[in-house]
Amino acid sequence: YIGKPVNVDQLSTRVTRWLKAGSVVRGAQPSVQRCGRARVGEQRAIGAGFEEGLELYLADASKRIDNIRAALDQHNSTLLAAESDALKSASADVGAAHICALAEQLQTQASAGDAEAVERLVAELADDLQATGDESRALYDEHAA
């Protein structure tokens, strides 16, 4: 068993151990460039479907941020907590550590009743999601080439 987010080195070690002696592994292990916002190199190295998964994550995260804004407007702490938690989990799954950390901070500040910090964090989440998408696509294109 390998938990998410998947680490390419750990995955490679496990797969190599599972292969029979003398088996040929197709392709060399790619060099992995790590990015502060998302471990795109690792995710890309895992295989096909990364680009589609990235776009699905970005669209879902954007909707979650919209839902968080709506929860703030409605003063709905239950919805705010649920959407922040879902965003945190999805971000951790794809390796978007900075967005995950921001979502966790949002939960903490919302629980503490710090409306000013919550507003700042929501704006930062939206900006960071855009930057994460741009950076991830650039790294994907670099690794795909």
Short mmCIF file of N, CA and C in Angstrom, two decimals:
data_model
loop_
_atom_site.label_atom_id
_atom_site.label_comp_id
_atom_site.label_asym_id
_atom_site.label_seq_id
_atom_site.Cartn_x
_atom_site.Cartn_y
_atom_site.Cartn_z
N TYR A 1 0.85 -1.18 0.00
CA TYR A 1 0.00 0.00 0.00
C TYR A 1 0.89 1.23 0.00
N ILE A 2 0.53 2.19 -0.83
CA ILE A 2 1.20 3.49 -0.86
C ILE A 2 0.12 4.54 -0.76
N GLY A 3 0.20 5.37 0.28
CA GLY A 3 -0.81 6.41 0.48
C GLY A 3 -0.62 7.60 -0.42
N LYS A 4 -1.67 8.39 -0.55
CA LYS A 4 -1.61 9.62 -1.34
C LYS A 4 -1.15 10.75 -0.47
N PRO A 5 -0.50 11.74 -0.99
CA PRO A 5 -0.03 11.85 -2.36
C PRO A 5 1.13 10.89 -2.60
N VAL A 6 1.13 10.30 -3.77
CA VAL A 6 2.12 9.28 -4.11
C VAL A 6 3.48 9.93 -4.31
N ASN A 7 4.50 9.30 -3.74
CA ASN A 7 5.89 9.73 -3.91
C ASN A 7 6.50 8.82 -4.96
N VAL A 8 7.05 9.40 -6.03
CA VAL A 8 7.57 8.62 -7.14
C VAL A 8 8.70 7.70 -6.70
N ASP A 9 9.58 8.17 -5.85
CA ASP A 9 10.69 7.33 -5.39
C ASP A 9 10.17 6.11 -4.64
N GLN A 10 9.20 6.31 -3.78
CA GLN A 10 8.62 5.21 -3.02
C GLN A 10 7.90 4.25 -3.96
N LEU A 11 7.16 4.78 -4.91
CA LEU A 11 6.46 3.94 -5.88
C LEU A 11 7.45 3.12 -6.70
N SER A 12 8.50 3.75 -7.17
CA SER A 12 9.51 3.07 -7.96
C SER A 12 10.16 1.93 -7.18
N THR A 13 10.47 2.20 -5.91
CA THR A 13 11.08 1.17 -5.06
C THR A 13 10.14 -0.02 -4.91
N ARG A 14 8.87 0.25 -4.66
CA ARG A 14 7.90 -0.84 -4.49
C ARG A 14 7.71 -1.64 -5.77
N VAL A 15 7.57 -0.95 -6.89
CA VAL A 15 7.36 -1.64 -8.17
C VAL A 15 8.57 -2.49 -8.51
N THR A 16 9.77 -1.92 -8.31
CA THR A 16 10.99 -2.67 -8.59
C THR A 16 11.05 -3.93 -7.74
N ARG A 17 10.66 -3.83 -6.49
CA ARG A 17 10.67 -4.98 -5.60
C ARG A 17 9.68 -6.05 -6.07
N TRP A 18 8.55 -5.61 -6.63
CA TRP A 18 7.52 -6.55 -7.08
C TRP A 18 7.88 -7.24 -8.39
N LEU A 19 8.69 -6.60 -9.18
CA LEU A 19 9.05 -7.19 -10.46
C LEU A 19 9.94 -8.40 -10.26
N LYS A 20 9.78 -9.37 -11.11
CA LYS A 20 10.64 -10.55 -11.04
C LYS A 20 12.05 -10.20 -11.48
N ALA A 21 13.01 -10.92 -10.96
CA ALA A 21 14.39 -10.69 -11.36
C ALA A 21 14.51 -10.89 -12.86
N GLY A 22 15.22 -9.96 -13.51
CA GLY A 22 15.43 -10.07 -14.95
C GLY A 22 14.36 -9.39 -15.77
N SER A 23 13.29 -8.89 -15.14
CA SER A 23 12.27 -8.17 -15.88
C SER A 23 12.83 -6.84 -16.36
N VAL A 24 12.30 -6.37 -17.46
CA VAL A 24 12.75 -5.10 -18.01
C VAL A 24 11.73 -4.02 -17.65
N VAL A 25 12.22 -2.94 -17.09
CA VAL A 25 11.36 -1.80 -16.78
C VAL A 25 11.47 -0.85 -17.95
N ARG A 26 10.34 -0.53 -18.58
CA ARG A 26 10.35 0.38 -19.72
C ARG A 26 10.66 1.79 -19.29
N GLY A 27 11.66 2.37 -19.93
CA GLY A 27 11.99 3.77 -19.67
C GLY A 27 12.73 3.97 -18.37
N ALA A 28 13.55 4.94 -18.34
CA ALA A 28 14.29 5.27 -17.12
C ALA A 28 13.42 6.15 -16.23
N GLN A 29 13.76 6.15 -14.98
CA GLN A 29 13.07 7.02 -14.03
C GLN A 29 13.33 8.47 -14.44
N PRO A 30 12.30 9.27 -14.72
CA PRO A 30 12.53 10.65 -15.13
C PRO A 30 13.07 11.47 -13.98
N SER A 31 13.85 12.49 -14.33
CA SER A 31 14.28 13.40 -13.28
C SER A 31 13.04 14.21 -12.90
N VAL A 32 12.86 14.40 -11.63
CA VAL A 32 11.65 15.04 -11.15
C VAL A 32 11.98 16.43 -10.64
N GLN A 33 11.35 17.41 -11.24
CA GLN A 33 11.50 18.78 -10.75
C GLN A 33 10.34 19.02 -9.80
N ARG A 34 10.65 19.45 -8.63
CA ARG A 34 9.60 19.72 -7.65
C ARG A 34 9.27 21.19 -7.66
N CYS A 35 8.01 21.46 -7.50
CA CYS A 35 7.54 22.83 -7.50
C CYS A 35 6.92 23.09 -6.14
N GLY A 36 7.03 24.30 -5.65
CA GLY A 36 6.54 24.63 -4.31
C GLY A 36 5.04 24.48 -4.17
N ARG A 37 4.31 24.68 -5.26
CA ARG A 37 2.85 24.63 -5.15
C ARG A 37 2.27 23.27 -5.49
N ALA A 38 2.93 22.52 -6.33
CA ALA A 38 2.41 21.21 -6.70
C ALA A 38 3.56 20.33 -7.15
N ARG A 39 3.51 19.07 -6.78
CA ARG A 39 4.56 18.15 -7.20
C ARG A 39 4.20 17.56 -8.55
N VAL A 40 4.14 18.43 -9.52
CA VAL A 40 3.69 18.02 -10.85
C VAL A 40 4.63 17.01 -11.48
N GLY A 41 5.91 17.18 -11.29
CA GLY A 41 6.86 16.23 -11.86
C GLY A 41 6.58 14.82 -11.39
N GLU A 42 6.32 14.65 -10.09
CA GLU A 42 6.00 13.33 -9.56
C GLU A 42 4.71 12.82 -10.16
N GLN A 43 3.69 13.65 -10.15
CA GLN A 43 2.39 13.22 -10.65
C GLN A 43 2.48 12.87 -12.13
N ARG A 44 3.19 13.67 -12.92
CA ARG A 44 3.34 13.42 -14.35
C ARG A 44 4.06 12.11 -14.61
N ALA A 45 5.07 11.81 -13.75
CA ALA A 45 5.84 10.59 -13.93
C ALA A 45 5.00 9.34 -13.70
N ILE A 46 3.91 9.48 -12.99
CA ILE A 46 3.07 8.33 -12.69
C ILE A 46 2.39 7.80 -13.95
N GLY A 47 2.06 8.67 -14.88
CA GLY A 47 1.51 8.15 -16.11
C GLY A 47 0.48 9.03 -16.77
N ALA A 48 -0.15 8.43 -17.75
CA ALA A 48 -1.13 9.14 -18.57
C ALA A 48 -2.32 9.57 -17.72
N GLY A 49 -3.01 10.56 -18.22
CA GLY A 49 -4.20 11.04 -17.54
C GLY A 49 -3.92 12.18 -16.58
N PHE A 50 -2.64 12.54 -16.43
CA PHE A 50 -2.32 13.60 -15.49
C PHE A 50 -2.97 14.91 -15.88
N GLU A 51 -2.86 15.28 -17.15
CA GLU A 51 -3.38 16.58 -17.57
C GLU A 51 -4.88 16.69 -17.31
N GLU A 52 -5.61 15.62 -17.64
CA GLU A 52 -7.05 15.62 -17.39
C GLU A 52 -7.34 15.71 -15.89
N GLY A 53 -6.57 14.97 -15.09
CA GLY A 53 -6.75 15.02 -13.65
C GLY A 53 -6.46 16.40 -13.08
N LEU A 54 -5.42 17.04 -13.61
CA LEU A 54 -5.07 18.39 -13.17
C LEU A 54 -6.21 19.35 -13.46
N GLU A 55 -6.75 19.29 -14.67
CA GLU A 55 -7.85 20.20 -15.04
C GLU A 55 -9.09 19.93 -14.18
N LEU A 56 -9.36 18.67 -13.89
CA LEU A 56 -10.50 18.34 -13.01
C LEU A 56 -10.28 18.91 -11.61
N TYR A 57 -9.06 18.75 -11.09
CA TYR A 57 -8.75 19.30 -9.77
C TYR A 57 -8.92 20.82 -9.76
N LEU A 58 -8.36 21.49 -10.77
CA LEU A 58 -8.42 22.96 -10.81
C LEU A 58 -9.87 23.46 -10.90
N ALA A 59 -10.69 22.78 -11.71
CA ALA A 59 -12.10 23.17 -11.83
C ALA A 59 -12.83 22.94 -10.51
N ASP A 60 -12.59 21.79 -9.89
CA ASP A 60 -13.24 21.48 -8.62
C ASP A 60 -12.79 22.46 -7.53
N ALA A 61 -11.50 22.74 -7.47
CA ALA A 61 -10.98 23.66 -6.46
C ALA A 61 -11.57 25.06 -6.65
N SER A 62 -11.71 25.49 -7.89
CA SER A 62 -12.31 26.79 -8.17
C SER A 62 -13.76 26.85 -7.68
N LYS A 63 -14.51 25.77 -7.92
CA LYS A 63 -15.90 25.71 -7.44
C LYS A 63 -15.95 25.74 -5.91
N ARG A 64 -15.00 25.04 -5.30
CA ARG A 64 -14.97 25.01 -3.83
C ARG A 64 -14.68 26.40 -3.26
N ILE A 65 -13.78 27.13 -3.91
CA ILE A 65 -13.48 28.49 -3.46
C ILE A 65 -14.72 29.37 -3.63
N ASP A 66 -15.45 29.21 -4.74
CA ASP A 66 -16.71 29.95 -4.92
C ASP A 66 -17.70 29.59 -3.82
N ASN A 67 -17.77 28.30 -3.48
CA ASN A 67 -18.68 27.86 -2.41
C ASN A 67 -18.26 28.42 -1.05
N ILE A 68 -16.95 28.54 -0.83
CA ILE A 68 -16.45 29.14 0.41
C ILE A 68 -16.86 30.61 0.48
N ARG A 69 -16.75 31.31 -0.64
CA ARG A 69 -17.19 32.72 -0.68
C ARG A 69 -18.68 32.82 -0.38
N ALA A 70 -19.47 31.93 -0.98
CA ALA A 70 -20.91 31.93 -0.74
C ALA A 70 -21.21 31.64 0.73
N ALA A 71 -20.46 30.71 1.32
CA ALA A 71 -20.66 30.39 2.73
C ALA A 71 -20.35 31.59 3.61
N LEU A 72 -19.32 32.36 3.24
CA LEU A 72 -19.00 33.57 3.99
C LEU A 72 -20.14 34.59 3.88
N ASP A 73 -20.64 34.78 2.66
CA ASP A 73 -21.73 35.73 2.44
C ASP A 73 -22.98 35.35 3.22
N GLN A 74 -23.22 34.04 3.35
CA GLN A 74 -24.40 33.53 4.03
C GLN A 74 -24.16 33.31 5.53
N HIS A 75 -22.92 33.55 5.98
CA HIS A 75 -22.54 33.29 7.37
C HIS A 75 -22.84 31.84 7.74
N ASN A 76 -22.52 30.93 6.81
CA ASN A 76 -22.80 29.51 6.97
C ASN A 76 -21.50 28.79 7.34
N SER A 77 -21.26 28.66 8.63
CA SER A 77 -20.00 28.05 9.09
C SER A 77 -19.91 26.56 8.77
N THR A 78 -21.04 25.88 8.68
CA THR A 78 -21.04 24.46 8.35
C THR A 78 -20.56 24.25 6.92
N LEU A 79 -21.11 25.03 5.99
CA LEU A 79 -20.69 24.93 4.59
C LEU A 79 -19.23 25.36 4.44
N LEU A 80 -18.84 26.39 5.12
CA LEU A 80 -17.45 26.86 5.07
C LEU A 80 -16.49 25.76 5.52
N ALA A 81 -16.81 25.11 6.62
CA ALA A 81 -15.96 24.02 7.13
C ALA A 81 -15.90 22.85 6.16
N ALA A 82 -17.05 22.47 5.61
CA ALA A 82 -17.10 21.34 4.69
C ALA A 82 -16.32 21.61 3.40
N GLU A 83 -16.50 22.79 2.83
CA GLU A 83 -15.81 23.13 1.58
C GLU A 83 -14.31 23.30 1.80
N SER A 84 -13.93 23.90 2.92
CA SER A 84 -12.51 24.05 3.23
C SER A 84 -11.84 22.69 3.41
N ASP A 85 -12.54 21.79 4.10
CA ASP A 85 -11.99 20.45 4.31
C ASP A 85 -11.86 19.69 3.00
N ALA A 86 -12.87 19.79 2.14
CA ALA A 86 -12.82 19.11 0.84
C ALA A 86 -11.69 19.67 -0.02
N LEU A 87 -11.50 20.99 0.00
CA LEU A 87 -10.42 21.61 -0.75
C LEU A 87 -9.07 21.17 -0.21
N LYS A 88 -8.96 21.10 1.10
CA LYS A 88 -7.71 20.67 1.73
C LYS A 88 -7.37 19.24 1.31
N SER A 89 -8.34 18.35 1.35
CA SER A 89 -8.10 16.95 0.99
C SER A 89 -7.72 16.78 -0.48
N ALA A 90 -8.48 17.42 -1.35
CA ALA A 90 -8.20 17.31 -2.79
C ALA A 90 -6.83 17.87 -3.12
N SER A 91 -6.46 18.96 -2.47
CA SER A 91 -5.16 19.59 -2.72
C SER A 91 -4.03 18.70 -2.23
N ALA A 92 -4.23 18.06 -1.10
CA ALA A 92 -3.21 17.12 -0.60
C ALA A 92 -3.05 15.95 -1.56
N ASP A 93 -4.16 15.47 -2.12
CA ASP A 93 -4.11 14.34 -3.04
C ASP A 93 -3.28 14.62 -4.28
N VAL A 94 -3.33 15.85 -4.77
CA VAL A 94 -2.56 16.17 -5.99
C VAL A 94 -1.22 16.81 -5.68
N GLY A 95 -0.91 16.99 -4.41
CA GLY A 95 0.37 17.56 -4.04
C GLY A 95 0.42 19.07 -4.04
N ALA A 96 -0.73 19.72 -4.03
CA ALA A 96 -0.78 21.18 -3.97
C ALA A 96 -0.70 21.59 -2.51
N ALA A 97 0.51 21.46 -1.97
CA ALA A 97 0.72 21.63 -0.53
C ALA A 97 0.38 23.03 -0.04
N HIS A 98 0.67 24.04 -0.83
CA HIS A 98 0.41 25.40 -0.38
C HIS A 98 -1.10 25.66 -0.28
N ILE A 99 -1.87 25.19 -1.25
CA ILE A 99 -3.32 25.35 -1.18
C ILE A 99 -3.88 24.55 -0.01
N CYS A 100 -3.36 23.37 0.19
CA CYS A 100 -3.78 22.54 1.33
C CYS A 100 -3.54 23.29 2.64
N ALA A 101 -2.36 23.90 2.79
CA ALA A 101 -2.03 24.64 4.01
C ALA A 101 -2.94 25.86 4.18
N LEU A 102 -3.21 26.55 3.08
CA LEU A 102 -4.11 27.71 3.16
C LEU A 102 -5.51 27.28 3.58
N ALA A 103 -6.00 26.18 3.05
CA ALA A 103 -7.34 25.69 3.41
C ALA A 103 -7.38 25.32 4.89
N GLU A 104 -6.29 24.76 5.38
CA GLU A 104 -6.24 24.42 6.81
C GLU A 104 -6.22 25.69 7.67
N GLN A 105 -5.45 26.69 7.24
CA GLN A 105 -5.45 27.97 7.95
C GLN A 105 -6.83 28.61 7.93
N LEU A 106 -7.51 28.49 6.80
CA LEU A 106 -8.86 29.03 6.68
C LEU A 106 -9.78 28.39 7.71
N GLN A 107 -9.69 27.08 7.85
CA GLN A 107 -10.51 26.38 8.84
C GLN A 107 -10.22 26.89 10.25
N THR A 108 -8.94 27.04 10.56
CA THR A 108 -8.53 27.50 11.89
C THR A 108 -9.04 28.91 12.17
N GLN A 109 -8.84 29.81 11.20
CA GLN A 109 -9.25 31.21 11.40
C GLN A 109 -10.78 31.34 11.44
N ALA A 110 -11.47 30.52 10.65
CA ALA A 110 -12.94 30.55 10.69
C ALA A 110 -13.44 30.08 12.04
N SER A 111 -12.82 29.03 12.58
CA SER A 111 -13.21 28.53 13.90
C SER A 111 -12.95 29.56 14.99
N ALA A 112 -11.88 30.34 14.80
CA ALA A 112 -11.53 31.38 15.78
C ALA A 112 -12.38 32.64 15.60
N GLY A 113 -13.15 32.71 14.52
CA GLY A 113 -14.01 33.86 14.28
C GLY A 113 -13.28 35.08 13.74
N ASP A 114 -12.11 34.88 13.14
CA ASP A 114 -11.32 35.98 12.61
C ASP A 114 -11.74 36.26 11.16
N ALA A 115 -12.78 37.08 11.01
CA ALA A 115 -13.36 37.35 9.69
C ALA A 115 -12.35 38.00 8.74
N GLU A 116 -11.52 38.89 9.25
CA GLU A 116 -10.53 39.57 8.41
C GLU A 116 -9.51 38.57 7.84
N ALA A 117 -9.03 37.67 8.68
CA ALA A 117 -8.08 36.65 8.23
C ALA A 117 -8.73 35.71 7.23
N VAL A 118 -9.99 35.37 7.47
CA VAL A 118 -10.71 34.48 6.55
C VAL A 118 -10.84 35.11 5.18
N GLU A 119 -11.21 36.37 5.12
CA GLU A 119 -11.34 37.08 3.84
C GLU A 119 -10.00 37.11 3.11
N ARG A 120 -8.92 37.38 3.84
CA ARG A 120 -7.58 37.43 3.24
C ARG A 120 -7.20 36.06 2.70
N LEU A 121 -7.48 35.01 3.46
CA LEU A 121 -7.12 33.66 3.04
C LEU A 121 -7.91 33.21 1.82
N VAL A 122 -9.17 33.59 1.74
CA VAL A 122 -9.98 33.23 0.57
C VAL A 122 -9.40 33.89 -0.68
N ALA A 123 -9.03 35.15 -0.58
CA ALA A 123 -8.40 35.85 -1.71
C ALA A 123 -7.07 35.19 -2.08
N GLU A 124 -6.30 34.82 -1.07
CA GLU A 124 -5.01 34.17 -1.32
C GLU A 124 -5.21 32.80 -1.97
N LEU A 125 -6.23 32.08 -1.55
CA LEU A 125 -6.54 30.77 -2.15
C LEU A 125 -6.82 30.92 -3.65
N ALA A 126 -7.64 31.89 -4.00
CA ALA A 126 -7.99 32.09 -5.41
C ALA A 126 -6.74 32.44 -6.22
N ASP A 127 -5.92 33.34 -5.71
CA ASP A 127 -4.69 33.72 -6.41
C ASP A 127 -3.75 32.53 -6.53
N ASP A 128 -3.62 31.77 -5.46
CA ASP A 128 -2.69 30.64 -5.47
C ASP A 128 -3.17 29.53 -6.39
N LEU A 129 -4.48 29.35 -6.47
CA LEU A 129 -5.00 28.33 -7.38
C LEU A 129 -4.65 28.67 -8.81
N GLN A 130 -4.79 29.93 -9.17
CA GLN A 130 -4.43 30.37 -10.53
C GLN A 130 -2.94 30.12 -10.77
N ALA A 131 -2.10 30.50 -9.82
CA ALA A 131 -0.66 30.31 -9.96
C ALA A 131 -0.30 28.83 -10.02
N THR A 132 -0.98 28.03 -9.23
CA THR A 132 -0.73 26.58 -9.24
C THR A 132 -1.07 25.98 -10.59
N GLY A 133 -2.20 26.39 -11.15
CA GLY A 133 -2.59 25.89 -12.47
C GLY A 133 -1.57 26.28 -13.53
N ASP A 134 -1.16 27.54 -13.54
CA ASP A 134 -0.19 28.01 -14.52
C ASP A 134 1.14 27.27 -14.38
N GLU A 135 1.62 27.16 -13.15
CA GLU A 135 2.89 26.50 -12.88
C GLU A 135 2.83 25.01 -13.21
N SER A 136 1.73 24.38 -12.86
CA SER A 136 1.57 22.95 -13.11
C SER A 136 1.52 22.65 -14.60
N ARG A 137 0.79 23.47 -15.34
CA ARG A 137 0.73 23.26 -16.80
C ARG A 137 2.10 23.44 -17.43
N ALA A 138 2.85 24.44 -16.96
CA ALA A 138 4.19 24.68 -17.52
C ALA A 138 5.11 23.49 -17.22
N LEU A 139 5.05 22.97 -16.00
CA LEU A 139 5.87 21.81 -15.66
C LEU A 139 5.43 20.58 -16.44
N TYR A 140 4.13 20.40 -16.60
CA TYR A 140 3.62 19.28 -17.37
C TYR A 140 4.15 19.33 -18.80
N ASP A 141 4.05 20.51 -19.41
CA ASP A 141 4.54 20.67 -20.78
C ASP A 141 6.02 20.39 -20.87
N GLU A 142 6.78 20.83 -19.87
CA GLU A 142 8.22 20.59 -19.83
C GLU A 142 8.53 19.10 -19.74
N HIS A 143 7.81 18.38 -18.89
CA HIS A 143 8.04 16.94 -18.72
C HIS A 143 7.49 16.13 -19.89
N ALA A 144 6.47 16.64 -20.55
CA ALA A 144 5.88 15.91 -21.69
C ALA A 144 6.76 16.03 -22.92
N ALA A 145 7.58 17.07 -22.98
CA ALA A 145 8.41 17.30 -24.17
C ALA A 145 9.56 16.32 -24.24
#
